[in-house]
mmCIF file with all atom_site columns, C-alpha atoms in Angstrom:
data_model
loop_
_atom_site.group_PDB
_atom_site.id
_atom_site.type_symbol
_atom_site.label_atom_id
_atom_site.label_alt_id
_atom_site.label_comp_id
_atom_site.label_asym_id
_atom_site.label_entity_id
_atom_site.label_seq_id
_atom_site.pdbx_PDB_ins_code
_atom_site.Cartn_x
_atom_site.Cartn_y
_atom_site.Cartn_z
_atom_site.occupancy
_atom_site.B_iso_or_equiv
_atom_site.pdbx_formal_charge
_atom_site.auth_seq_id
_atom_site.auth_comp_id
_atom_site.auth_asym_id
_atom_site.auth_atom_id
_atom_site.pdbx_PDB_model_num
ATOM 1   C CA . MET E 1 1   ? 169.476 233.352 9.628  1.00 51.00 ? 48  MET E CA 1
ATOM 2   C CA . ALA E 1 2   ? 169.972 230.541 12.065 1.00 52.00 ? 49  ALA E CA 1
ATOM 3   C CA . THR E 1 3   ? 167.360 229.814 14.650 1.00 53.00 ? 50  THR E CA 1
ATOM 4   C CA . THR E 1 4   ? 168.234 228.295 17.972 1.00 54.00 ? 51  THR E CA 1
ATOM 5   C CA . ALA E 1 5   ? 165.883 225.927 19.651 1.00 52.00 ? 52  ALA E CA 1
ATOM 6   C CA . ALA E 1 6   ? 165.052 226.570 23.260 1.00 57.00 ? 53  ALA E CA 1
ATOM 7   C CA . LYS E 1 7   ? 167.097 224.343 25.521 1.00 69.00 ? 54  LYS E CA 1
ATOM 8   C CA . ARG E 1 8   ? 165.014 222.000 27.610 1.00 74.00 ? 55  ARG E CA 1
ATOM 9   C CA . PHE E 1 9   ? 165.915 220.740 31.016 1.00 71.00 ? 56  PHE E CA 1
ATOM 10  C CA . THR E 1 10  ? 166.872 217.130 31.153 1.00 83.00 ? 57  THR E CA 1
ATOM 11  C CA . HIS E 1 11  ? 165.299 214.888 33.758 1.00 83.00 ? 58  HIS E CA 1
ATOM 12  C CA . SER E 1 12  ? 168.443 214.914 35.896 1.00 88.00 ? 59  SER E CA 1
ATOM 13  C CA . GLN E 1 13  ? 168.699 218.725 35.795 1.00 90.00 ? 60  GLN E CA 1
ATOM 14  C CA . PHE E 1 14  ? 165.070 218.987 36.855 1.00 90.00 ? 61  PHE E CA 1
ATOM 15  C CA . ALA E 1 15  ? 165.668 216.558 39.739 1.00 91.00 ? 62  ALA E CA 1
ATOM 16  C CA . VAL E 1 16  ? 168.665 218.575 40.935 1.00 93.00 ? 63  VAL E CA 1
ATOM 17  C CA . ALA E 1 17  ? 166.687 221.808 40.715 1.00 91.00 ? 64  ALA E CA 1
ATOM 18  C CA . MET E 1 18  ? 163.845 220.287 42.736 1.00 93.00 ? 65  MET E CA 1
ATOM 19  C CA . ALA E 1 19  ? 166.313 218.957 45.323 1.00 94.00 ? 66  ALA E CA 1
ATOM 20  C CA . PHE E 1 20  ? 167.413 222.538 45.920 1.00 94.00 ? 67  PHE E CA 1
ATOM 21  C CA . LEU E 1 21  ? 163.958 224.123 45.707 1.00 95.00 ? 68  LEU E CA 1
ATOM 22  C CA . VAL E 1 22  ? 161.863 221.732 47.808 1.00 96.00 ? 69  VAL E CA 1
ATOM 23  C CA . PRO E 1 23  ? 163.536 222.552 51.171 1.00 95.00 ? 70  PRO E CA 1
ATOM 24  C CA . SER E 1 24  ? 163.037 226.269 50.579 1.00 95.00 ? 71  SER E CA 1
ATOM 25  C CA . PHE E 1 25  ? 159.387 225.691 49.621 1.00 96.00 ? 72  PHE E CA 1
ATOM 26  C CA . ILE E 1 26  ? 158.871 223.634 52.779 1.00 96.00 ? 73  ILE E CA 1
ATOM 27  C CA . GLY E 1 27  ? 160.416 226.399 54.861 1.00 95.00 ? 74  GLY E CA 1
ATOM 28  C CA . PHE E 1 28  ? 158.378 229.091 53.115 1.00 96.00 ? 75  PHE E CA 1
ATOM 29  C CA . PHE E 1 29  ? 155.072 227.289 53.534 1.00 96.00 ? 76  PHE E CA 1
ATOM 30  C CA . GLY E 1 30  ? 155.836 225.977 57.021 1.00 96.00 ? 77  GLY E CA 1
ATOM 31  C CA . PHE E 1 31  ? 157.193 229.173 58.533 1.00 95.00 ? 78  PHE E CA 1
ATOM 32  C CA . PHE E 1 32  ? 155.524 231.940 56.508 1.00 95.00 ? 79  PHE E CA 1
ATOM 33  C CA . ALA E 1 33  ? 152.544 231.021 54.327 1.00 96.00 ? 80  ALA E CA 1
ATOM 34  C CA . TRP E 1 34  ? 150.715 228.633 56.676 1.00 96.00 ? 81  TRP E CA 1
ATOM 35  C CA . PRO E 1 35  ? 151.112 230.806 59.830 1.00 96.00 ? 82  PRO E CA 1
ATOM 36  C CA . THR E 1 36  ? 149.985 233.853 57.841 1.00 96.00 ? 83  THR E CA 1
ATOM 37  C CA . VAL E 1 37  ? 146.853 232.143 56.530 1.00 97.00 ? 84  VAL E CA 1
ATOM 38  C CA . ARG E 1 38  ? 146.124 230.628 59.962 1.00 95.00 ? 85  ARG E CA 1
ATOM 39  C CA . GLY E 1 39  ? 146.553 234.008 61.657 1.00 95.00 ? 86  GLY E CA 1
ATOM 40  C CA . ILE E 1 40  ? 144.185 235.682 59.207 1.00 96.00 ? 87  ILE E CA 1
ATOM 41  C CA . TYR E 1 41  ? 141.623 232.916 59.766 1.00 95.00 ? 88  TYR E CA 1
ATOM 42  C CA . LEU E 1 42  ? 141.938 233.144 63.566 1.00 94.00 ? 89  LEU E CA 1
ATOM 43  C CA . SER E 1 43  ? 141.520 236.935 63.434 1.00 95.00 ? 90  SER E CA 1
ATOM 44  C CA . PHE E 1 44  ? 137.938 236.319 62.274 1.00 96.00 ? 91  PHE E CA 1
ATOM 45  C CA . THR E 1 45  ? 137.189 233.938 65.158 1.00 95.00 ? 92  THR E CA 1
ATOM 46  C CA . GLU E 1 46  ? 136.758 233.976 68.911 1.00 94.00 ? 93  GLU E CA 1
ATOM 47  C CA . TYR E 1 47  ? 139.486 231.581 69.939 1.00 90.00 ? 94  TYR E CA 1
ATOM 48  C CA . ASP E 1 48  ? 141.266 230.318 72.981 1.00 87.00 ? 95  ASP E CA 1
ATOM 49  C CA . MET E 1 49  ? 143.373 227.213 73.323 1.00 85.00 ? 96  MET E CA 1
ATOM 50  C CA . LEU E 1 50  ? 140.739 225.310 75.325 1.00 88.00 ? 97  LEU E CA 1
ATOM 51  C CA . ARG E 1 51  ? 137.957 225.253 72.741 1.00 89.00 ? 98  ARG E CA 1
ATOM 52  C CA . ASP E 1 52  ? 137.491 225.292 68.997 1.00 91.00 ? 99  ASP E CA 1
ATOM 53  C CA . PRO E 1 53  ? 137.464 228.615 67.137 1.00 91.00 ? 100 PRO E CA 1
ATOM 54  C CA . GLU E 1 54  ? 134.014 230.216 66.850 1.00 93.00 ? 101 GLU E CA 1
ATOM 55  C CA . TRP E 1 55  ? 133.449 232.340 63.725 1.00 95.00 ? 102 TRP E CA 1
ATOM 56  C CA . VAL E 1 56  ? 132.647 235.977 64.583 1.00 95.00 ? 103 VAL E CA 1
ATOM 57  C CA . GLY E 1 57  ? 133.473 237.655 61.264 1.00 93.00 ? 104 GLY E CA 1
ATOM 58  C CA . PHE E 1 58  ? 134.542 241.288 61.452 1.00 95.00 ? 105 PHE E CA 1
ATOM 59  C CA . GLU E 1 59  ? 133.520 241.680 65.115 1.00 95.00 ? 106 GLU E CA 1
ATOM 60  C CA . ASN E 1 60  ? 137.145 241.575 66.313 1.00 95.00 ? 107 ASN E CA 1
ATOM 61  C CA . TYR E 1 61  ? 138.125 244.281 63.822 1.00 96.00 ? 108 TYR E CA 1
ATOM 62  C CA . LEU E 1 62  ? 135.150 246.454 64.775 1.00 96.00 ? 109 LEU E CA 1
ATOM 63  C CA . LYS E 1 63  ? 136.140 246.193 68.438 1.00 95.00 ? 110 LYS E CA 1
ATOM 64  C CA . MET E 1 64  ? 139.751 246.956 67.585 1.00 95.00 ? 111 MET E CA 1
ATOM 65  C CA . PHE E 1 65  ? 138.971 250.120 65.599 1.00 94.00 ? 112 PHE E CA 1
ATOM 66  C CA . GLN E 1 66  ? 136.546 251.347 68.284 1.00 96.00 ? 113 GLN E CA 1
ATOM 67  C CA . ASP E 1 67  ? 139.113 250.903 71.058 1.00 96.00 ? 114 ASP E CA 1
ATOM 68  C CA . PRO E 1 68  ? 140.665 254.291 71.970 1.00 95.00 ? 115 PRO E CA 1
ATOM 69  C CA . ILE E 1 69  ? 143.843 252.594 73.219 1.00 96.00 ? 116 ILE E CA 1
ATOM 70  C CA . PHE E 1 70  ? 144.381 250.925 69.826 1.00 96.00 ? 117 PHE E CA 1
ATOM 71  C CA . LEU E 1 71  ? 143.732 254.172 67.954 1.00 95.00 ? 118 LEU E CA 1
ATOM 72  C CA . ASN E 1 72  ? 146.142 255.995 70.256 1.00 97.00 ? 119 ASN E CA 1
ATOM 73  C CA . SER E 1 73  ? 148.782 253.314 69.690 1.00 96.00 ? 120 SER E CA 1
ATOM 74  C CA . ILE E 1 74  ? 148.418 253.735 65.915 1.00 96.00 ? 121 ILE E CA 1
ATOM 75  C CA . TRP E 1 75  ? 148.817 257.500 66.257 1.00 96.00 ? 122 TRP E CA 1
ATOM 76  C CA . VAL E 1 76  ? 151.858 257.181 68.536 1.00 96.00 ? 123 VAL E CA 1
ATOM 77  C CA . THR E 1 77  ? 153.454 254.639 66.191 1.00 95.00 ? 124 THR E CA 1
ATOM 78  C CA . LEU E 1 78  ? 152.937 256.841 63.121 1.00 96.00 ? 125 LEU E CA 1
ATOM 79  C CA . GLU E 1 79  ? 154.241 259.889 64.962 1.00 95.00 ? 126 GLU E CA 1
ATOM 80  C CA . TYR E 1 80  ? 157.326 257.966 66.111 1.00 93.00 ? 127 TYR E CA 1
ATOM 81  C CA . VAL E 1 81  ? 158.012 256.590 62.641 1.00 94.00 ? 128 VAL E CA 1
ATOM 82  C CA . PHE E 1 82  ? 157.725 259.947 60.882 1.00 92.00 ? 129 PHE E CA 1
ATOM 83  C CA . LEU E 1 83  ? 159.783 261.810 63.483 1.00 93.00 ? 130 LEU E CA 1
ATOM 84  C CA . ASN E 1 84  ? 162.386 259.063 63.647 1.00 91.00 ? 131 ASN E CA 1
ATOM 85  C CA . ILE E 1 85  ? 162.754 258.808 59.879 1.00 92.00 ? 132 ILE E CA 1
ATOM 86  C CA . GLY E 1 86  ? 162.882 262.581 59.479 1.00 91.00 ? 133 GLY E CA 1
ATOM 87  C CA . ILE E 1 87  ? 165.486 263.139 62.181 1.00 92.00 ? 134 ILE E CA 1
ATOM 88  C CA . GLN E 1 88  ? 167.615 260.186 61.074 1.00 87.00 ? 135 GLN E CA 1
ATOM 89  C CA . THR E 1 89  ? 167.540 261.265 57.440 1.00 91.00 ? 136 THR E CA 1
ATOM 90  C CA . VAL E 1 90  ? 168.605 264.838 58.214 1.00 92.00 ? 137 VAL E CA 1
ATOM 91  C CA . LEU E 1 91  ? 171.261 263.634 60.656 1.00 88.00 ? 138 LEU E CA 1
ATOM 92  C CA . ALA E 1 92  ? 172.607 261.081 58.165 1.00 83.00 ? 139 ALA E CA 1
ATOM 93  C CA . LEU E 1 93  ? 172.806 263.676 55.405 1.00 90.00 ? 140 LEU E CA 1
ATOM 94  C CA . LEU E 1 94  ? 174.573 266.120 57.725 1.00 90.00 ? 141 LEU E CA 1
ATOM 95  C CA . ILE E 1 95  ? 177.103 263.497 58.828 1.00 82.00 ? 142 ILE E CA 1
ATOM 96  C CA . ALA E 1 96  ? 177.713 262.390 55.240 1.00 83.00 ? 143 ALA E CA 1
ATOM 97  C CA . VAL E 1 97  ? 178.427 265.956 54.126 1.00 87.00 ? 144 VAL E CA 1
ATOM 98  C CA . LEU E 1 98  ? 180.710 266.592 57.112 1.00 85.00 ? 145 LEU E CA 1
ATOM 99  C CA . LEU E 1 99  ? 182.625 263.354 56.599 1.00 83.00 ? 146 LEU E CA 1
ATOM 100 C CA . HIS E 1 100 ? 183.025 264.074 52.918 1.00 84.00 ? 147 HIS E CA 1
ATOM 101 C CA . ARG E 1 101 ? 184.434 267.524 53.621 1.00 86.00 ? 148 ARG E CA 1
ATOM 102 C CA . PHE E 1 102 ? 186.714 266.728 56.565 1.00 82.00 ? 149 PHE E CA 1
ATOM 103 C CA . THR E 1 103 ? 188.133 263.271 56.003 1.00 80.00 ? 150 THR E CA 1
ATOM 104 C CA . ARG E 1 104 ? 189.018 260.944 53.179 1.00 79.00 ? 151 ARG E CA 1
ATOM 105 C CA . SER E 1 105 ? 190.095 258.082 55.468 1.00 83.00 ? 152 SER E CA 1
ATOM 106 C CA . ILE E 1 106 ? 187.882 255.028 55.149 1.00 83.00 ? 153 ILE E CA 1
ATOM 107 C CA . VAL E 1 107 ? 188.918 253.778 58.600 1.00 86.00 ? 154 VAL E CA 1
ATOM 108 C CA . ILE E 1 108 ? 187.881 256.985 60.356 1.00 83.00 ? 155 ILE E CA 1
ATOM 109 C CA . ARG E 1 109 ? 184.618 257.096 58.426 1.00 80.00 ? 156 ARG E CA 1
ATOM 110 C CA . GLY E 1 110 ? 183.945 253.502 59.472 1.00 80.00 ? 157 GLY E CA 1
ATOM 111 C CA . ILE E 1 111 ? 184.658 254.222 63.136 1.00 81.00 ? 158 ILE E CA 1
ATOM 112 C CA . ILE E 1 112 ? 182.431 257.293 63.129 1.00 77.00 ? 159 ILE E CA 1
ATOM 113 C CA . LEU E 1 113 ? 179.573 255.566 61.301 1.00 74.00 ? 160 LEU E CA 1
ATOM 114 C CA . LEU E 1 114 ? 179.721 252.244 63.191 1.00 78.00 ? 161 LEU E CA 1
ATOM 115 C CA . PRO E 1 115 ? 177.061 253.196 65.779 1.00 76.00 ? 162 PRO E CA 1
ATOM 116 C CA . TYR E 1 116 ? 174.672 254.142 62.982 1.00 72.00 ? 163 TYR E CA 1
ATOM 117 C CA . LEU E 1 117 ? 175.136 250.794 61.262 1.00 74.00 ? 164 LEU E CA 1
ATOM 118 C CA . ILE E 1 118 ? 173.720 248.885 64.223 1.00 76.00 ? 165 ILE E CA 1
ATOM 119 C CA . ALA E 1 119 ? 169.976 248.554 63.815 1.00 74.00 ? 166 ALA E CA 1
ATOM 120 C CA . ASN E 1 120 ? 167.724 250.308 66.315 1.00 72.00 ? 167 ASN E CA 1
ATOM 121 C CA . VAL E 1 121 ? 165.701 247.140 66.658 1.00 74.00 ? 168 VAL E CA 1
ATOM 122 C CA . ILE E 1 122 ? 168.704 245.194 67.922 1.00 86.00 ? 169 ILE E CA 1
ATOM 123 C CA . VAL E 1 123 ? 169.464 247.848 70.506 1.00 85.00 ? 170 VAL E CA 1
ATOM 124 C CA . ALA E 1 124 ? 165.829 247.902 71.621 1.00 86.00 ? 171 ALA E CA 1
ATOM 125 C CA . LEU E 1 125 ? 165.759 244.101 71.949 1.00 88.00 ? 172 LEU E CA 1
ATOM 126 C CA . VAL E 1 126 ? 168.936 244.070 74.026 1.00 90.00 ? 173 VAL E CA 1
ATOM 127 C CA . TRP E 1 127 ? 167.471 246.645 76.418 1.00 88.00 ? 174 TRP E CA 1
ATOM 128 C CA . TYR E 1 128 ? 164.200 244.724 76.501 1.00 89.00 ? 175 TYR E CA 1
ATOM 129 C CA . TRP E 1 129 ? 166.058 241.559 77.505 1.00 90.00 ? 176 TRP E CA 1
ATOM 130 C CA . LEU E 1 130 ? 168.221 243.390 80.044 1.00 90.00 ? 177 LEU E CA 1
ATOM 131 C CA . ALA E 1 131 ? 165.152 244.951 81.668 1.00 86.00 ? 178 ALA E CA 1
ATOM 132 C CA . ASP E 1 132 ? 162.988 241.808 81.506 1.00 86.00 ? 179 ASP E CA 1
ATOM 133 C CA . TYR E 1 133 ? 160.983 241.457 84.723 1.00 80.00 ? 180 TYR E CA 1
ATOM 134 C CA . ASN E 1 134 ? 161.803 237.785 85.326 1.00 82.00 ? 181 ASN E CA 1
ATOM 135 C CA . LEU E 1 135 ? 165.179 237.134 83.701 1.00 83.00 ? 182 LEU E CA 1
ATOM 136 C CA . GLY E 1 136 ? 166.708 240.523 83.016 1.00 84.00 ? 183 GLY E CA 1
ATOM 137 C CA . LEU E 1 137 ? 170.187 241.346 84.271 1.00 88.00 ? 184 LEU E CA 1
ATOM 138 C CA . ILE E 1 138 ? 169.160 244.806 85.492 1.00 86.00 ? 185 ILE E CA 1
ATOM 139 C CA . ASN E 1 139 ? 166.354 243.452 87.665 1.00 85.00 ? 186 ASN E CA 1
ATOM 140 C CA . SER E 1 140 ? 168.620 240.681 88.939 1.00 86.00 ? 187 SER E CA 1
ATOM 141 C CA . VAL E 1 141 ? 171.131 243.309 90.075 1.00 88.00 ? 188 VAL E CA 1
ATOM 142 C CA . PHE E 1 142 ? 168.349 245.335 91.699 1.00 84.00 ? 189 PHE E CA 1
ATOM 143 C CA . ASP E 1 143 ? 167.085 242.206 93.471 1.00 83.00 ? 190 ASP E CA 1
ATOM 144 C CA . GLY E 1 144 ? 170.612 241.463 94.660 1.00 85.00 ? 191 GLY E CA 1
ATOM 145 C CA . LEU E 1 145 ? 170.884 244.982 96.047 1.00 87.00 ? 192 LEU E CA 1
ATOM 146 C CA . GLY E 1 146 ? 167.508 244.641 97.742 1.00 83.00 ? 193 GLY E CA 1
ATOM 147 C CA . LEU E 1 147 ? 165.828 247.342 95.647 1.00 77.00 ? 194 LEU E CA 1
#
């Protein structure tokens, strides 16, 4: 029975691997890990940009969970998510069954399903930008019309 020794990386292979990995590590730590840690730290402080952070511990979280507006926003968000997921799931299943029964054409299926492939978030962001108070196209048109 022959045994095979584990292959070890050579120095040049390791250098190449690090050349590919280091930029992704820099991006991960610079754009995800550090802002996450900093945000968690700042959530336990009283902070504005004019003075140094002052440690307050869980006071911010106690205020947040005692605020009726925050609790209402959590409830509304959960209600929206559950209703949206439920309706979209039933609608998607219904459309899939209907498409399977009535057409075998990939092109027609693609045309019918195209609106559902566009993420709701993208649509919401486009409307948010269009209706922006300062720069939105809709408000610019209303201003031009004198409304």
